[in-house]
Amino acid sequence: MRLRAEDLRLPAPAVIGRVVECLERVGSTQDVVRERARLGAPEGYAVFAEAQTAGRGRLGRSWVSPPGRGLWFSVLLRPGFGGDRLPALTLAAGVALARACRRAAGVAPELKWPNDLLWRGRKLGGILAELVTEPSGNPSVVLGVGLNVDLDRGLLPPELRDRVASLAEAAGAPVDRTALARHALGQLDEAYRLMRQSGFAALREEWKGLAAFLGRPVRISGPDGSWSGTALDVDADGALLVAVPGGVRRVLAGEVSLRSAALPFEPFGTDTDNMLYDRAIIPRRVW
Ligand code: BTN
């Protein structure tokens, strides 16, 4: 069933989801919310699309968003802090979305720093936090969420089929997108208001309890190249702490993939940032 704004709107004191717009097909809900922000939309404004033709993920990659097969939405936030706390916001959103998946579908995803939801090591969803400067000069954040609900993996290129998961598959039953969207907005709102009040510290232990890679050997690909270590912890700002010979490195941006200590190569399927790929590889209208 199509998502309807009247089923999703949340009453005060909710911030996220107090205004909801449901659209049929857009380029990217990120851009729709940016435009609404430019026109003065209130904080918490949420835009859902049945399909996106130019959905995007982190690092400029594409996000496949076929009609009715997932939750593709973005929310406008004015958290009153800048880029240095975006990782914490992304992590807090991960905790909220994991809760929503448990409540709406009985599926317990793991979280991979900074923005992935995984099921059995496969990508179930992702979060994209983008900073925008409004005409007032104030920074705001467009928080985008993609959750695969019932993706037809048969339509994906063979090399990706084993790297992507859907909630319905994980649940072994159909998943009601309206219920999932309501839980997602409700949990995001709760986490966001808690974070504004008390910072990420209030959600840190829950995040760690869901973390996929803590205590394991990882490879980091970041602004300063690719290097290895052991993922130790996340700090109160949401930075990943990685043990390396001689100390601990603090990571605020980059990609994490699991390294097997025993193998000199990356075993298939461990680099889980796989829902995202270049348009060059996959035809745009694969669905
Ligand atoms: C990632 O894993 O890199 C983040 C993926 C975020 C995808 C969502 S779908 C709704 C919103 N609109 C977009 O274009 N991207 C985000």
Tab-separated table of C-alpha atoms and ligand atoms in Angstrom:
chain	number	residue	atom	x	y	z
A	1	MET	CA	0.000	0.000	0.000
A	2	ARG	CA	1.130	3.535	-0.794
A	3	LEU	CA	2.339	5.651	2.136
A	4	ARG	CA	-0.070	8.438	3.112
A	5	ALA	CA	0.900	11.573	5.040
A	6	GLU	CA	-2.207	11.411	7.229
A	7	ASP	CA	-1.129	7.985	8.538
A	8	LEU	CA	2.371	9.133	9.392
A	9	ARG	CA	2.122	12.580	10.997
A	10	LEU	CA	3.089	12.637	14.668
A	11	PRO	CA	1.424	14.889	17.237
A	12	ALA	CA	3.263	17.382	19.468
A	13	PRO	CA	5.603	17.281	21.281
A	14	ALA	CA	7.188	15.371	18.404
A	15	VAL	CA	9.552	17.436	16.296
A	16	ILE	CA	10.366	14.885	13.624
A	17	GLY	CA	7.294	13.975	11.610
A	18	ARG	CA	4.997	16.787	12.688
A	19	VAL	CA	4.754	17.705	9.001
A	20	VAL	CA	4.913	14.869	6.473
A	21	GLU	CA	4.742	14.877	2.709
A	22	CYS	CA	4.410	11.672	0.677
A	23	LEU	CA	5.384	11.880	-2.984
A	24	GLU	CA	5.262	9.366	-5.801
A	25	ARG	CA	8.568	9.662	-7.657
A	26	VAL	CA	11.333	12.174	-7.046
A	27	GLY	CA	15.006	12.508	-7.915
A	28	SER	CA	16.159	12.407	-4.293
A	29	THR	CA	14.161	13.170	-1.154
A	30	GLN	CA	17.349	14.908	0.080
A	31	ASP	CA	16.913	17.543	-2.619
A	32	VAL	CA	13.189	17.911	-2.007
A	33	VAL	CA	13.813	18.621	1.682
A	34	ARG	CA	16.625	21.065	0.835
A	35	GLU	CA	14.181	22.945	-1.335
A	36	ARG	CA	11.506	22.904	1.381
A	37	ALA	CA	14.127	24.244	3.828
A	38	ARG	CA	14.945	27.065	1.416
A	39	LEU	CA	11.272	27.975	1.435
A	40	GLY	CA	11.202	28.026	5.258
A	41	ALA	CA	9.822	24.576	6.150
A	42	PRO	CA	9.678	23.881	9.894
A	43	GLU	CA	12.137	21.613	11.642
A	44	GLY	CA	11.115	17.960	11.502
A	45	TYR	CA	9.582	18.286	8.016
A	46	ALA	CA	9.680	14.801	6.495
A	47	VAL	CA	9.428	13.826	2.841
A	48	PHE	CA	8.804	10.224	1.782
A	49	ALA	CA	8.915	9.039	-1.820
A	50	GLU	CA	7.574	5.812	-3.253
A	51	ALA	CA	10.519	5.829	-5.661
A	52	GLN	CA	13.673	7.830	-6.277
A	53	THR	CA	15.317	8.106	-9.657
A	54	ALA	CA	18.545	9.649	-8.316
A	55	GLY	CA	18.738	8.402	-4.738
A	56	ARG	CA	22.198	8.900	-3.291
A	57	GLY	CA	24.302	7.449	-0.519
A	58	ARG	CA	27.508	8.521	1.126
A	59	LEU	CA	30.564	9.331	-0.948
A	60	GLY	CA	28.496	10.284	-3.978
A	61	ARG	CA	27.279	6.769	-4.617
A	62	SER	CA	23.839	5.851	-5.905
A	63	TRP	CA	21.057	4.380	-3.841
A	64	VAL	CA	18.619	2.105	-5.623
A	65	SER	CA	15.072	3.018	-4.583
A	66	PRO	CA	12.455	1.112	-6.571
A	67	PRO	CA	8.764	1.973	-6.150
A	68	GLY	CA	7.132	0.659	-3.003
A	69	ARG	CA	10.057	-1.610	-2.103
A	70	GLY	CA	11.457	0.340	0.808
A	71	LEU	CA	11.291	3.429	2.954
A	72	TRP	CA	13.043	6.290	1.195
A	73	PHE	CA	12.724	9.499	3.177
A	74	SER	CA	14.496	12.616	4.431
A	75	VAL	CA	13.930	14.864	7.428
A	76	LEU	CA	14.889	18.491	8.034
A	77	LEU	CA	16.742	19.115	11.302
A	78	ARG	CA	18.055	22.284	12.895
A	79	PRO	CA	20.099	20.795	15.707
A	80	GLY	CA	22.041	23.958	16.486
A	81	PHE	CA	25.387	22.267	15.956
A	82	GLY	CA	27.662	21.922	12.977
A	83	GLY	CA	29.531	19.322	10.987
A	84	ASP	CA	31.658	17.999	13.832
A	85	ARG	CA	28.625	16.376	15.433
A	86	LEU	CA	27.149	14.870	12.283
A	87	PRO	CA	28.701	11.464	13.021
A	88	ALA	CA	26.957	11.386	16.393
A	89	LEU	CA	23.670	12.343	14.764
A	90	THR	CA	24.088	9.529	12.243
A	91	LEU	CA	24.851	7.027	14.994
A	92	ALA	CA	21.847	8.177	17.036
A	93	ALA	CA	19.660	7.722	13.950
A	94	GLY	CA	21.043	4.200	13.560
A	95	VAL	CA	19.954	3.308	17.094
A	96	ALA	CA	16.485	4.723	16.395
A	97	LEU	CA	16.081	2.847	13.122
A	98	ALA	CA	17.277	-0.422	14.627
A	99	ARG	CA	14.577	-0.027	17.274
A	100	ALA	CA	11.996	0.668	14.556
A	101	CYS	CA	13.000	-2.491	12.662
A	102	ARG	CA	12.640	-4.547	15.840
A	103	ARG	CA	9.235	-3.107	16.671
A	104	ALA	CA	7.705	-3.086	13.204
A	105	ALA	CA	9.231	-6.266	11.786
A	106	GLY	CA	10.785	-8.216	14.660
A	107	VAL	CA	14.169	-7.902	12.947
A	108	ALA	CA	17.236	-6.872	14.953
A	109	PRO	CA	19.805	-5.221	12.679
A	110	GLU	CA	23.409	-4.597	13.569
A	111	LEU	CA	24.981	-1.191	13.073
A	112	LYS	CA	28.191	-0.594	11.174
A	113	TRP	CA	29.931	2.687	11.828
A	114	PRO	CA	28.965	5.219	10.785
A	115	ASN	CA	25.760	4.752	8.816
A	116	ASP	CA	24.896	1.180	7.885
A	117	LEU	CA	22.169	-1.122	9.126
A	118	LEU	CA	23.113	-4.731	8.504
A	119	TRP	CA	21.352	-8.048	8.667
A	120	ARG	CA	23.644	-11.070	8.697
A	121	GLY	CA	26.402	-8.901	7.295
A	122	ARG	CA	24.287	-7.653	4.401
A	123	LYS	CA	23.129	-4.103	3.902
A	124	LEU	CA	19.569	-3.547	5.087
A	125	GLY	CA	19.635	0.227	5.215
A	126	GLY	CA	21.702	3.377	5.314
A	127	ILE	CA	21.659	6.892	6.708
A	128	LEU	CA	22.894	10.041	4.993
A	129	ALA	CA	23.363	13.279	6.948
A	130	GLU	CA	24.001	16.330	4.770
A	131	LEU	CA	24.677	19.849	6.008
A	132	VAL	CA	22.863	22.686	4.276
A	133	THR	CA	23.105	26.406	4.819
A	134	GLU	CA	19.720	28.052	4.852
A	135	PRO	CA	19.125	31.585	3.490
A	136	SER	CA	19.252	32.803	7.110
A	137	GLY	CA	22.861	31.594	7.204
A	138	ASN	CA	22.021	28.986	9.844
A	139	PRO	CA	23.271	25.472	9.247
A	140	SER	CA	20.711	22.713	9.120
A	141	VAL	CA	20.886	19.022	8.428
A	142	VAL	CA	18.981	16.898	5.963
A	143	LEU	CA	18.894	13.399	7.382
A	144	GLY	CA	18.101	10.768	4.762
A	145	VAL	CA	17.085	7.199	5.457
A	146	GLY	CA	16.900	4.257	3.093
A	147	LEU	CA	15.493	0.989	4.442
A	148	ASN	CA	15.068	-1.991	2.149
A	149	VAL	CA	11.680	-3.500	2.875
A	150	ASP	CA	11.028	-5.850	-0.002
A	151	LEU	CA	13.742	-5.352	-2.564
A	152	ASP	CA	13.711	-7.837	-5.411
A	153	ARG	CA	17.304	-8.993	-5.260
A	154	GLY	CA	16.811	-10.902	-8.486
A	155	LEU	CA	16.811	-7.555	-10.272
A	156	LEU	CA	20.222	-6.605	-8.920
A	157	PRO	CA	23.453	-7.485	-10.669
A	158	PRO	CA	24.606	-10.954	-9.572
A	159	GLU	CA	27.663	-9.621	-7.732
A	160	LEU	CA	25.412	-7.566	-5.429
A	161	ARG	CA	22.671	-10.059	-4.725
A	162	ASP	CA	24.384	-11.595	-1.734
A	163	ARG	CA	25.316	-8.259	-0.226
A	164	VAL	CA	21.902	-6.695	0.166
A	165	ALA	CA	19.112	-7.627	2.554
A	166	SER	CA	15.455	-6.686	2.946
A	167	LEU	CA	13.351	-6.568	6.078
A	168	ALA	CA	10.664	-8.872	4.671
A	169	GLU	CA	13.290	-11.478	3.888
A	170	ALA	CA	14.827	-11.100	7.360
A	171	ALA	CA	11.406	-11.284	9.029
A	172	GLY	CA	10.233	-14.157	6.872
A	173	ALA	CA	6.946	-12.283	6.447
A	174	PRO	CA	5.604	-9.200	4.684
A	175	VAL	CA	6.367	-5.923	6.438
A	176	ASP	CA	3.812	-3.116	6.700
A	177	ARG	CA	5.605	-0.015	5.412
A	178	THR	CA	3.171	2.346	7.134
A	179	ALA	CA	3.815	0.788	10.541
A	180	LEU	CA	7.545	0.794	9.853
A	181	ALA	CA	7.482	4.452	8.801
A	182	ARG	CA	5.541	5.448	11.924
A	183	HIS	CA	8.012	3.620	14.155
A	184	ALA	CA	10.931	5.107	12.247
A	185	LEU	CA	9.656	8.674	12.678
A	186	GLY	CA	8.709	8.093	16.316
A	187	GLN	CA	12.049	6.555	17.239
A	188	LEU	CA	14.035	9.138	15.299
A	189	ASP	CA	12.126	11.863	17.118
A	190	GLU	CA	12.769	10.331	20.527
A	191	ALA	CA	16.479	9.836	19.829
A	192	TYR	CA	16.850	13.312	18.350
A	193	ARG	CA	15.219	15.081	21.270
A	194	LEU	CA	17.287	13.045	23.723
A	195	MET	CA	20.432	13.866	21.812
A	196	ARG	CA	19.682	17.574	21.720
A	197	GLN	CA	19.218	17.482	25.485
A	198	SER	CA	22.028	15.188	26.605
A	199	GLY	CA	24.269	14.602	23.567
A	200	PHE	CA	25.156	11.247	22.041
A	201	ALA	CA	26.321	9.955	25.438
A	202	ALA	CA	22.693	9.065	26.201
A	203	LEU	CA	22.595	6.611	23.271
A	204	ARG	CA	26.195	5.482	23.173
A	205	GLU	CA	25.830	2.255	25.157
A	206	GLU	CA	22.853	1.177	23.067
A	207	TRP	CA	24.824	1.890	19.889
A	208	LYS	CA	27.730	-0.195	21.171
A	209	GLY	CA	25.380	-3.049	22.000
A	210	LEU	CA	24.284	-3.101	18.344
A	211	ALA	CA	27.704	-2.516	16.798
A	212	ALA	CA	28.827	-5.029	14.224
A	213	PHE	CA	32.590	-4.625	14.294
A	214	LEU	CA	33.752	-3.588	17.761
A	215	GLY	CA	36.679	-5.667	18.990
A	216	ARG	CA	37.431	-6.901	15.463
A	217	PRO	CA	40.199	-6.222	12.965
A	218	VAL	CA	39.078	-3.595	10.469
A	219	ARG	CA	40.351	-1.686	7.492
A	220	ILE	CA	39.643	2.038	7.374
A	221	SER	CA	39.557	3.947	4.091
A	222	GLY	CA	39.492	7.616	4.900
A	223	PRO	CA	40.740	11.026	3.854
A	224	ASP	CA	44.283	9.977	4.784
A	225	GLY	CA	44.316	6.710	2.873
A	226	SER	CA	43.670	3.129	3.801
A	227	TRP	CA	44.990	1.551	6.987
A	228	SER	CA	44.215	-1.238	9.438
A	229	GLY	CA	43.648	-1.642	13.138
A	230	THR	CA	41.195	-3.023	15.663
A	231	ALA	CA	37.871	-1.227	16.196
A	232	LEU	CA	37.714	-0.462	19.912
A	233	ASP	CA	34.916	1.916	20.774
A	234	VAL	CA	32.964	5.022	19.801
A	235	ASP	CA	33.455	8.182	21.821
A	236	ALA	CA	30.897	10.717	23.016
A	237	ASP	CA	31.160	12.604	19.690
A	238	GLY	CA	30.448	9.459	17.704
A	239	ALA	CA	34.049	9.101	16.477
A	240	LEU	CA	35.318	5.553	15.961
A	241	LEU	CA	38.369	4.667	18.058
A	242	VAL	CA	40.739	2.242	16.373
A	243	ALA	CA	43.741	0.612	18.039
A	244	VAL	CA	46.861	0.756	15.875
A	245	PRO	CA	50.443	-0.135	16.735
A	246	GLY	CA	51.567	2.491	19.203
A	247	GLY	CA	48.206	4.043	20.060
A	248	VAL	CA	44.612	4.762	19.181
A	249	ARG	CA	43.356	6.659	16.135
A	250	ARG	CA	40.129	8.634	16.184
A	251	VAL	CA	38.114	8.360	12.972
A	252	LEU	CA	35.491	10.952	12.086
A	253	ALA	CA	35.097	10.169	8.396
A	254	GLY	CA	35.727	7.109	6.309
A	255	GLU	CA	34.668	3.625	5.425
A	256	VAL	CA	35.088	0.604	7.644
A	257	SER	CA	35.354	-2.929	6.397
A	258	LEU	CA	35.951	-6.071	8.339
A	259	ARG	CA	39.368	-7.654	7.906
A	260	SER	CA	40.003	-11.241	8.705
A	261	ALA	CA	43.221	-11.369	10.723
A	262	ALA	CA	43.893	-14.804	9.314
A	263	LEU	CA	43.549	-13.890	5.655
A	264	PRO	CA	45.740	-11.593	3.613
A	265	PHE	CA	42.741	-10.523	1.500
A	266	GLU	CA	39.236	-9.250	2.081
A	267	PRO	CA	36.914	-12.242	2.153
A	268	PHE	CA	33.882	-11.880	-0.090
A	269	GLY	CA	31.019	-10.065	1.487
A	270	THR	CA	32.810	-8.323	4.299
A	271	ASP	CA	32.850	-4.903	2.726
A	272	THR	CA	29.218	-4.269	3.422
A	273	ASP	CA	28.876	-0.887	1.807
A	274	ASN	CA	27.369	-2.571	-1.129
A	275	MET	CA	23.907	-1.258	-1.620
A	276	LEU	CA	25.599	1.663	-3.260
A	277	TYR	CA	27.084	1.529	-6.664
A	278	ASP	CA	27.809	3.675	-9.622
A	279	ARG	CA	25.223	4.353	-12.242
A	280	ALA	CA	27.828	3.187	-14.705
A	281	ILE	CA	27.525	-0.338	-13.346
A	282	ILE	CA	23.794	-0.673	-12.951
A	283	PRO	CA	21.216	0.531	-15.441
A	284	ARG	CA	19.227	3.344	-13.896
A	285	ARG	CA	15.826	1.739	-14.447
A	286	VAL	CA	16.675	-1.741	-13.332
A	287	TRP	CA	13.256	-2.171	-11.731
B	1	BTN	C1	24.266	5.245	2.671
B	1	BTN	O1	24.198	4.088	3.097
B	1	BTN	O2	25.280	5.660	2.095
B	1	BTN	C2	23.124	6.183	2.893
B	1	BTN	C3	21.963	5.879	1.998
B	1	BTN	C4	20.824	6.859	2.196
B	1	BTN	C5	19.706	6.650	1.209
B	1	BTN	C6	18.528	7.533	1.510
B	1	BTN	S1	17.091	7.084	0.607
B	1	BTN	C7	16.291	8.548	1.111
B	1	BTN	C8	17.324	9.655	1.054
B	1	BTN	N1	17.385	10.206	-0.277
B	1	BTN	C9	18.549	9.958	-0.867
B	1	BTN	O3	18.860	10.318	-2.019
B	1	BTN	N2	19.350	9.275	-0.029
B	1	BTN	C10	18.720	9.020	1.229
